[in-house]
Each structure stands twice: as C-alpha cells, then as structure tokens.
CSV table of C-alpha atoms in Angstrom, one decimal:
chain,number,residue,atom,x,y,z
Q,842,UNK,CA,136.7,58.1,62.5
Q,843,UNK,CA,138.9,59.8,65.3
Q,844,UNK,CA,142.2,58.0,65.5
Q,845,UNK,CA,144.0,57.1,68.8
Q,846,UNK,CA,146.4,60.1,68.6
Q,847,UNK,CA,143.5,62.6,68.2
Q,848,UNK,CA,141.7,60.9,71.0
Q,849,UNK,CA,144.7,61.4,73.3
Q,850,UNK,CA,144.6,65.1,72.8
Q,851,UNK,CA,141.0,65.2,74.1
Q,852,UNK,CA,142.4,64.3,77.5
Q,853,UNK,CA,143.4,67.1,79.9
Q,854,UNK,CA,147.1,67.8,80.4
Q,855,UNK,CA,148.3,66.7,83.8
Q,856,UNK,CA,151.2,68.4,85.5
Q,857,UNK,CA,153.0,66.6,88.3
Q,858,UNK,CA,155.1,69.0,90.5
Q,859,UNK,CA,158.0,67.4,92.3
Q,860,UNK,CA,160.4,69.3,94.5
Q,861,UNK,CA,163.4,67.3,95.5
Q,862,UNK,CA,167.0,67.1,96.8
Q,863,UNK,CA,167.8,63.5,96.4
Q,864,UNK,CA,170.9,61.6,97.3
Q,865,UNK,CA,169.5,58.2,96.2
Q,866,UNK,CA,167.2,57.0,93.4
Q,867,UNK,CA,163.9,56.8,95.3
Q,868,UNK,CA,162.3,59.4,92.9
Q,869,UNK,CA,162.5,56.7,90.2
Q,870,UNK,CA,159.7,54.9,91.9
Q,871,UNK,CA,157.5,58.0,91.4
Q,872,UNK,CA,158.6,58.6,87.8
Q,873,UNK,CA,158.0,55.0,86.8
Q,874,UNK,CA,154.6,55.0,88.5
Q,875,UNK,CA,153.7,58.0,86.3
Q,876,UNK,CA,155.2,56.4,83.3
Q,877,UNK,CA,153.0,53.3,83.9
Q,878,UNK,CA,149.8,55.3,83.9
Q,879,UNK,CA,147.1,54.2,81.5
Q,880,UNK,CA,147.1,57.8,80.1
Q,881,UNK,CA,148.5,59.4,77.0
Q,882,UNK,CA,152.2,60.2,77.8
Q,883,UNK,CA,152.0,63.4,75.6
Q,884,UNK,CA,149.3,64.6,78.1
Q,885,UNK,CA,151.6,64.3,81.1
Q,886,UNK,CA,154.4,66.5,82.3
Q,887,UNK,CA,156.5,66.0,85.5
Q,888,UNK,CA,158.2,69.1,86.7
Q,889,UNK,CA,161.2,68.6,89.0
Q,890,UNK,CA,162.4,71.6,90.9
Q,891,UNK,CA,165.8,70.5,92.1
Q,892,UNK,CA,167.5,71.8,95.2
Q,893,UNK,CA,170.8,70.1,94.7
Q,894,UNK,CA,170.3,66.4,94.0
Q,895,UNK,CA,173.0,63.8,93.2
Q,896,UNK,CA,173.9,64.5,89.5
Q,897,UNK,CA,173.5,60.8,88.7
Q,898,UNK,CA,169.9,60.9,89.9
Q,899,UNK,CA,169.2,63.9,87.6
Q,900,UNK,CA,170.8,62.1,84.7
Q,901,UNK,CA,168.4,59.2,85.2
Q,902,UNK,CA,165.4,61.6,85.4
Q,903,UNK,CA,166.4,63.3,82.1
Q,904,UNK,CA,165.9,60.0,80.3
Q,905,UNK,CA,162.1,60.4,80.5
Q,906,UNK,CA,160.6,62.6,77.8
Q,907,UNK,CA,157.8,63.9,80.0
Q,908,UNK,CA,160.2,65.1,82.7
Q,909,UNK,CA,161.4,68.7,82.9
Q,910,UNK,CA,164.0,69.9,85.5
Q,911,UNK,CA,164.4,73.4,86.9
Q,912,UNK,CA,166.9,74.7,89.5
Q,913,UNK,CA,165.6,75.6,93.0
Q,914,UNK,CA,168.6,77.3,94.4
Q,915,UNK,CA,167.4,77.7,98.0
Q,916,UNK,CA,166.5,74.0,98.2
Q,917,UNK,CA,163.2,74.5,100.2
Q,918,UNK,CA,160.1,72.7,99.0
Q,919,UNK,CA,157.7,75.1,100.5
Q,920,UNK,CA,157.5,78.9,100.7
Q,921,UNK,CA,156.7,81.5,98.0
Q,922,UNK,CA,159.0,81.0,95.1
Q,923,UNK,CA,160.3,77.7,96.4
Q,924,UNK,CA,160.1,74.2,95.0
Q,925,UNK,CA,156.3,73.5,94.9
Q,926,UNK,CA,155.4,77.1,94.1
Q,927,UNK,CA,158.0,77.4,91.4
Q,928,UNK,CA,156.8,74.2,89.8
Q,929,UNK,CA,153.1,75.2,89.8
Q,930,UNK,CA,153.8,78.5,88.0
Q,931,UNK,CA,155.9,76.7,85.4
Q,932,UNK,CA,153.3,74.0,84.8
Q,933,UNK,CA,151.0,74.0,81.8
Q,934,UNK,CA,148.4,71.4,82.8
Q,935,UNK,CA,144.7,71.8,83.4
Q,936,UNK,CA,145.3,69.9,86.6
Q,937,UNK,CA,148.3,70.0,88.9
Q,938,UNK,CA,149.4,67.1,91.2
Q,939,UNK,CA,151.7,67.8,94.1
Q,940,UNK,CA,153.9,64.8,93.9
Q,941,UNK,CA,156.7,64.6,96.4
Q,942,UNK,CA,159.8,62.5,95.5
Q,943,UNK,CA,159.0,59.9,98.1
Q,944,UNK,CA,155.5,58.9,96.9
Q,945,UNK,CA,154.4,56.2,94.4
Q,946,UNK,CA,151.0,55.8,92.6
Q,947,UNK,CA,149.7,52.3,93.3
Q,948,UNK,CA,147.9,51.5,90.0
Q,949,UNK,CA,147.9,52.4,86.4
Q,950,UNK,CA,144.4,54.0,86.5
Q,951,UNK,CA,145.4,56.5,89.2
Q,952,UNK,CA,145.1,59.6,86.9
Q,953,UNK,CA,141.8,58.4,85.4
Q,954,UNK,CA,140.3,57.9,88.9
Q,955,UNK,CA,141.5,61.3,90.1
Q,956,UNK,CA,140.4,63.4,87.1
Q,957,UNK,CA,136.9,61.8,87.0
Q,958,UNK,CA,135.4,64.0,89.8
Q,959,UNK,CA,137.0,67.1,88.3
Q,960,UNK,CA,135.7,66.4,84.8
Q,961,UNK,CA,132.2,65.5,86.0
Q,962,UNK,CA,131.6,68.4,88.4
Q,963,UNK,CA,133.0,71.9,87.6
Q,964,UNK,CA,132.4,73.0,91.2
Q,965,UNK,CA,134.9,70.4,92.5
Q,966,UNK,CA,138.2,72.2,92.8
Q,967,UNK,CA,140.4,69.2,93.8
Q,968,UNK,CA,140.7,65.5,94.2
Q,969,UNK,CA,142.4,63.9,97.2
Q,970,UNK,CA,143.8,60.3,97.1
Q,971,UNK,CA,144.0,57.9,100.0
Q,972,UNK,CA,147.3,57.0,101.6
Q,973,UNK,CA,148.3,53.3,101.1
Q,974,UNK,CA,149.3,51.3,104.1
Q,975,UNK,CA,152.0,48.8,103.3
Q,976,UNK,CA,152.8,45.8,105.5
Q,977,UNK,CA,156.4,46.1,104.3
Q,978,UNK,CA,156.8,49.5,106.0
Q,979,UNK,CA,158.0,50.0,109.5
Q,980,UNK,CA,155.5,50.8,112.2
Q,981,UNK,CA,156.2,54.5,112.2
Q,982,UNK,CA,155.5,54.9,108.5
Q,983,UNK,CA,152.4,52.7,108.7
Q,984,UNK,CA,151.1,54.9,111.5
Q,985,UNK,CA,151.7,58.1,109.4
Q,986,UNK,CA,149.8,56.4,106.5
Q,987,UNK,CA,146.8,56.1,108.8
Q,988,UNK,CA,146.7,59.7,110.1
Q,989,UNK,CA,148.8,61.8,107.7
Q,990,UNK,CA,152.4,62.9,107.8
Q,991,UNK,CA,151.9,65.4,110.7
Q,992,UNK,CA,150.3,63.7,113.7
Q,993,UNK,CA,149.9,67.2,115.3
Q,994,UNK,CA,147.5,68.1,112.6
Q,995,UNK,CA,145.1,65.2,113.0
Q,996,UNK,CA,142.3,67.3,114.5
Q,997,UNK,CA,142.2,69.3,111.3
Q,998,UNK,CA,143.9,67.1,108.6
Q,999,UNK,CA,141.7,65.3,106.1
Q,1000,UNK,CA,143.3,61.9,106.9
Q,1001,UNK,CA,143.0,62.5,110.6
Q,1002,UNK,CA,139.3,63.5,110.4
Q,1003,UNK,CA,138.5,60.5,108.1
Q,1004,UNK,CA,140.2,58.2,110.6
Q,1005,UNK,CA,138.9,59.7,113.9
Q,1006,UNK,CA,135.7,61.7,113.2
Q,1007,UNK,CA,132.8,59.4,112.5
Q,1008,UNK,CA,130.5,62.4,112.0
Q,1009,UNK,CA,132.5,63.9,109.0
Q,1010,UNK,CA,130.1,64.8,106.2
Q,1011,UNK,CA,130.8,63.0,102.9
Q,1012,UNK,CA,128.5,62.2,100.1
Q,1013,UNK,CA,129.1,59.2,98.0
Q,1014,UNK,CA,128.9,60.0,94.3
Q,1015,UNK,CA,129.8,56.9,92.2
Q,1016,UNK,CA,133.4,56.0,92.8
Q,1017,UNK,CA,134.3,58.9,95.0
Q,1018,UNK,CA,133.1,61.0,98.0
Q,1019,UNK,CA,132.3,64.7,97.8
Q,1020,UNK,CA,133.2,66.8,100.8
Q,1021,UNK,CA,133.1,70.5,101.5
Q,1022,UNK,CA,135.6,73.0,102.9
Q,1023,UNK,CA,134.7,75.4,105.7
Q,1024,UNK,CA,136.0,78.9,105.5
Q,1025,UNK,CA,136.5,79.0,109.3
Q,1026,UNK,CA,138.2,75.6,109.7
Q,1027,UNK,CA,139.4,74.3,106.4
Q,1028,UNK,CA,141.0,70.8,106.3
Q,1029,UNK,CA,144.8,70.5,106.4
Q,1030,UNK,CA,145.6,68.9,103.1
Q,1031,UNK,CA,147.3,69.7,99.8
Q,1032,UNK,CA,150.2,67.3,99.3
Q,1033,UNK,CA,151.1,63.6,98.5
Q,1034,UNK,CA,149.1,63.3,95.3
Q,1035,UNK,CA,146.8,66.3,95.9
Q,1036,UNK,CA,145.3,67.2,92.4
Q,1037,UNK,CA,143.7,70.6,91.8
Q,1038,UNK,CA,142.6,72.9,89.1
Q,1039,UNK,CA,145.5,75.0,88.0
Q,1040,UNK,CA,143.2,77.9,87.2
Q,1041,UNK,CA,142.6,78.6,90.9
Q,1042,UNK,CA,146.2,79.6,91.4
Q,1043,UNK,CA,145.7,82.9,89.6
Q,1044,UNK,CA,143.0,83.7,92.2
Q,1045,UNK,CA,144.6,82.5,95.4
Q,1046,UNK,CA,148.3,83.3,94.7
Q,1047,UNK,CA,151.5,81.5,95.7
Q,1048,UNK,CA,151.7,78.0,97.1
Q,1049,UNK,CA,153.7,79.0,100.2
Q,1050,UNK,CA,152.6,76.1,102.4
Q,1051,UNK,CA,149.8,73.5,101.9
Q,1052,UNK,CA,147.7,74.4,104.9
Q,1053,UNK,CA,147.9,78.1,104.2
Q,1054,UNK,CA,147.2,77.5,100.5
Q,1055,UNK,CA,144.0,75.5,101.3
Q,1056,UNK,CA,142.9,78.2,103.7
Q,1057,UNK,CA,143.1,80.8,101.0
Q,1058,UNK,CA,141.2,78.6,98.6
Q,1059,UNK,CA,138.4,78.3,101.2
Q,1060,UNK,CA,138.4,82.1,101.7
Q,1061,UNK,CA,137.8,82.5,97.9
Q,1062,UNK,CA,134.6,80.6,98.2
Q,1063,UNK,CA,135.7,77.2,96.8
Q,1064,UNK,CA,133.9,74.4,98.7
Q,1065,UNK,CA,133.6,71.1,97.0
Q,1066,UNK,CA,136.4,68.6,96.7
Q,1067,UNK,CA,136.5,64.8,96.1
Q,1068,UNK,CA,138.1,62.1,98.2
Q,1069,UNK,CA,138.9,59.3,95.8
Q,1070,UNK,CA,139.3,56.3,98.2
Q,1071,UNK,CA,140.4,53.8,95.5
Q,1072,UNK,CA,143.2,56.1,94.2
Q,1073,UNK,CA,146.0,55.0,96.5
Q,1074,UNK,CA,149.4,56.7,97.1
Q,1075,UNK,CA,152.2,55.0,98.9
Q,1076,UNK,CA,154.1,57.7,100.8
Q,1077,UNK,CA,157.5,56.3,101.9
Q,1078,UNK,CA,158.0,59.1,104.4
Q,1079,UNK,CA,160.3,57.6,107.0
Q,1080,UNK,CA,162.1,54.3,107.5
Q,1081,UNK,CA,162.5,54.6,111.2
Q,1082,UNK,CA,161.3,56.4,114.4
Q,1083,UNK,CA,164.6,58.4,114.5
Q,1084,UNK,CA,164.1,59.6,110.9
Q,1085,UNK,CA,160.6,60.8,111.9
Q,1086,UNK,CA,162.1,62.9,114.7
Q,1087,UNK,CA,164.7,64.4,112.4
Q,1088,UNK,CA,162.1,65.2,109.7
Q,1089,UNK,CA,159.6,66.7,112.2
Q,1090,UNK,CA,162.3,69.0,113.7
Q,1091,UNK,CA,163.4,70.2,110.3
Q,1092,UNK,CA,159.9,70.7,109.0
Q,1093,UNK,CA,158.5,72.4,112.1
Q,1094,UNK,CA,161.5,74.8,112.2
Q,1095,UNK,CA,161.2,75.7,108.5
Q,1096,UNK,CA,157.4,76.1,108.9
Q,1097,UNK,CA,157.8,78.7,111.6
Q,1098,UNK,CA,160.4,80.6,109.5
Q,1099,UNK,CA,158.0,80.8,106.5
Q,1100,UNK,CA,155.4,82.5,108.7
Q,1101,UNK,CA,157.9,84.9,110.2
Q,1102,UNK,CA,159.5,85.9,106.9
Q,1103,UNK,CA,156.5,86.0,104.7
Q,1104,UNK,CA,154.1,87.4,107.3
Q,1105,UNK,CA,151.4,84.8,106.5
Q,1106,UNK,CA,148.3,84.7,108.6
Q,1107,UNK,CA,148.3,81.8,111.0
Q,1108,UNK,CA,144.7,81.3,110.0
Q,1109,UNK,CA,144.0,77.7,110.6
Q,1110,UNK,CA,143.5,78.1,114.4
Q,1111,UNK,CA,140.0,79.4,114.8
Q,1112,UNK,CA,138.6,77.7,118.0
Q,1113,UNK,CA,141.5,78.6,120.3
Q,1114,UNK,CA,140.1,76.9,123.4
Q,1115,UNK,CA,139.6,73.6,121.6
Q,1116,UNK,CA,143.1,74.0,120.1
Q,1117,UNK,CA,144.7,74.5,123.5
Q,1118,UNK,CA,142.8,71.6,125.1
Q,1119,UNK,CA,143.9,69.5,122.2
Q,1120,UNK,CA,147.6,70.5,122.8
Q,1121,UNK,CA,147.2,69.7,126.6
Q,1122,UNK,CA,145.7,66.3,125.9
Q,1123,UNK,CA,148.7,65.4,123.6
Q,1124,UNK,CA,151.3,66.6,126.1
Q,1125,UNK,CA,149.7,64.6,128.9
Q,1126,UNK,CA,150.1,61.4,126.8
Q,1127,UNK,CA,147.6,59.3,128.7
Q,1128,UNK,CA,144.4,60.7,127.1
Q,1129,UNK,CA,145.5,59.2,123.8
Q,1130,UNK,CA,146.2,55.7,125.2
Q,1131,UNK,CA,142.6,54.5,125.0
Q,1132,UNK,CA,142.5,55.7,121.3
Q,1133,UNK,CA,145.6,53.8,120.6
Q,1134,UNK,CA,144.2,50.5,122.1
Q,1135,UNK,CA,140.9,50.9,120.2
Q,1136,UNK,CA,142.6,51.4,116.9
Q,1137,UNK,CA,145.0,48.5,117.5
Q,1138,UNK,CA,141.9,46.2,118.2
Q,1139,UNK,CA,140.3,47.5,115.0
Q,1140,UNK,CA,143.3,47.1,112.6
Q,1141,UNK,CA,145.5,44.6,114.5
Q,1142,UNK,CA,148.5,46.8,113.7
Q,1143,UNK,CA,151.1,47.4,116.3
Q,1144,UNK,CA,151.8,50.8,114.6
Q,1145,UNK,CA,148.9,52.2,116.6
Q,1146,UNK,CA,150.9,51.8,119.9
Q,1147,UNK,CA,152.9,54.7,118.7
Q,1148,UNK,CA,149.9,57.1,118.7
Q,1149,UNK,CA,150.4,58.7,122.2
Q,1150,UNK,CA,154.2,59.2,121.8
Q,1151,UNK,CA,154.1,60.6,118.3
Q,1152,UNK,CA,151.3,62.9,119.2
Q,1153,UNK,CA,153.3,64.1,122.2
Q,1154,UNK,CA,156.5,64.7,120.1
Q,1155,UNK,CA,154.7,66.5,117.3
Q,1156,UNK,CA,152.9,68.7,119.7
Q,1157,UNK,CA,156.0,69.5,121.8
Q,1158,UNK,CA,157.9,70.5,118.7
Q,1159,UNK,CA,155.1,72.8,117.5
Q,1160,UNK,CA,154.9,74.4,121.0
Q,1161,UNK,CA,158.6,74.9,121.1
Q,1162,UNK,CA,158.9,76.6,117.7
Q,1163,UNK,CA,155.8,78.6,118.4
Q,1164,UNK,CA,157.5,80.0,121.4
Q,1165,UNK,CA,160.3,81.0,119.1
Q,1166,UNK,CA,157.9,82.9,116.9
Q,1167,UNK,CA,156.2,85.9,118.5
Q,1168,UNK,CA,153.9,86.3,115.4
Q,1169,UNK,CA,152.6,82.7,115.7
Q,1170,UNK,CA,152.3,82.9,119.4
Q,1171,UNK,CA,150.4,86.2,119.4
Q,1172,UNK,CA,147.9,84.9,117.0
Q,1173,UNK,CA,147.2,81.8,119.1
Q,1174,UNK,CA,146.6,83.8,122.3
Q,1175,UNK,CA,145.3,87.1,121.0
C-alpha cells in the first residue's frame, strides 16, 4: 500500500514566482492562499525576488518553509534578468505560476484545478485562471477585473476578448475550456496566476515581458492553452482611480524602456490599420459609451461607467510613450 507521503511525491512540483517591493504586508494574503491549498506543501515552492521591501515584511515571509527569497537589485518586475525572469530561472517546478504580490487564490483547490488540463493533455502549454470580481473593491479595480489590468490591451488581451468578443473560439473540455494561440495575433496574457510548463522556457528564452513572452511561445509553434473559469484569482491591483493613473504611467514608461534597451520586436501589432482605428476610437471617447451602457445593463455594476475614460487614459499614455520611442513608433507605421 502506498502511504500518504509517497503519494504526495507523485504530484508535480509547483513553483510560484513573486517579484515584489512591498511597504506593507499585502503579500501575506498571497502566501496564506498558497499555504491553504489542498496540495502537498513539500510539492510547492514560492520564490520571491525582492527589489527592496520593508525588512519586517521579509521577516514574515521567511517564516514559511516553502518560501525562498532572492535579491532583485534593480527592483523591476519585468525585463530580462529582472524579477519574474530571475524567479523563473531559479524555479525547480514542473509548472511555474506567475504570482504577483497583490493577488490571492480564491479557493483551496486552485492548484488542482489549474494542473488538471496540463496533466491531461501534453499539448496544452499553459492554464489561465479567471479574475475574481469582488463587491468590496472600488469601481476602478472591479472594472479592471472584468477586462484585465491594462484597458488599452482589451482588443488582444484574453480577458478583454472573453468579455467583448462573442465569436472567440473555445472548446469546453470537462471543467475547463481549450483555446488556441495565433502566431500572427497571440493573446496578451501571462500574469496574475498564469501557469505554464517550465520546460518551454529553455526554448523561448527570457521572460522579459508577458506579451512578448507569449508571442515567442506562439512563434515556437505552441498553440493549445486552457482557460480554467472556476479557478479564480483576486487581483487587488488598485484602491482608487488616482492609483490606477500612477501605476499606468509607471508601467507604460518602463514598458517602452524595455523595448528600447533590449531591442525586442514590437510584434504584437500585426493588423496596423485595425490597431490605429482602435486607438482613434478610444481617443474620441464617445464610441465606447454605448459599450459602457450595455455592460452596465448586463452586470448592474457602476464600474462599467469608467470604460470610456479608462480606455482614453490608457491609450493616451501608450501613444505618448510610443512617441518617445522611435523603435516602437517605426514598427507601428513601417
């Protein structure tokens, strides 16, 4: 008879990668949600790449046996050799989960739900959870939980396409959906609980930025991934509208710097006419008002009234920083 300890080692090792630079203790919500998983703790590791957190926060993190902490001297989460990339290369798991410090897994079966597609079908390269919409969140964070953290990316983000595109192709397979990546227009995804096979990193290289990482995965011929709708992730991204603005400015500025410094291909803009029309629609504001009203009627959530203004702000920021980057601009208009 196989005892419980032997059974636990039949489970795949799961590596959570968490870049952080924390002043408060919000990361403890993430760590405790990992601790509470109905999964053998000896088959879990949580790798923190720290960019200068409060020492008291780090001391609390060290109390958990499954947590390992590494120094991330430059403090950036994304970019070759930065937080996420560093953590992935230090991980040992069969599957890697990108787990930002401001997320929380909503039930104890989260790991089991997420590994199910990967264990059942070797052609599936990743499992993607669904963002949880909490009534306790402010309207800005609720809106981002519907469409994804970057409103500008909704025309290509998985969350945005699932919300707005009724024609998206997805095949129900038991408790999850199977979707496919396109080499020409891969979905924008790859964070907030994104679980993938660690083995593919050796083929595609560094995790510089989630969109670019997914594009390289698609170019290598990987197609199938799972959307696990009943595996929920609560992303406590922003507490207010003002915090959203500050985060978007910082993220968009750093994003353009990564592409300038590392000379990455700006390869997620394929249909340039559609892309430019999309930008124009967002800048004009009014084309998004009917969408806002329609979604409000559907969900009865005032958060959808923010749709036109947040699309405008996100688009304006991307246009501004693109103008600052000759490389990005030339690849849009060439």
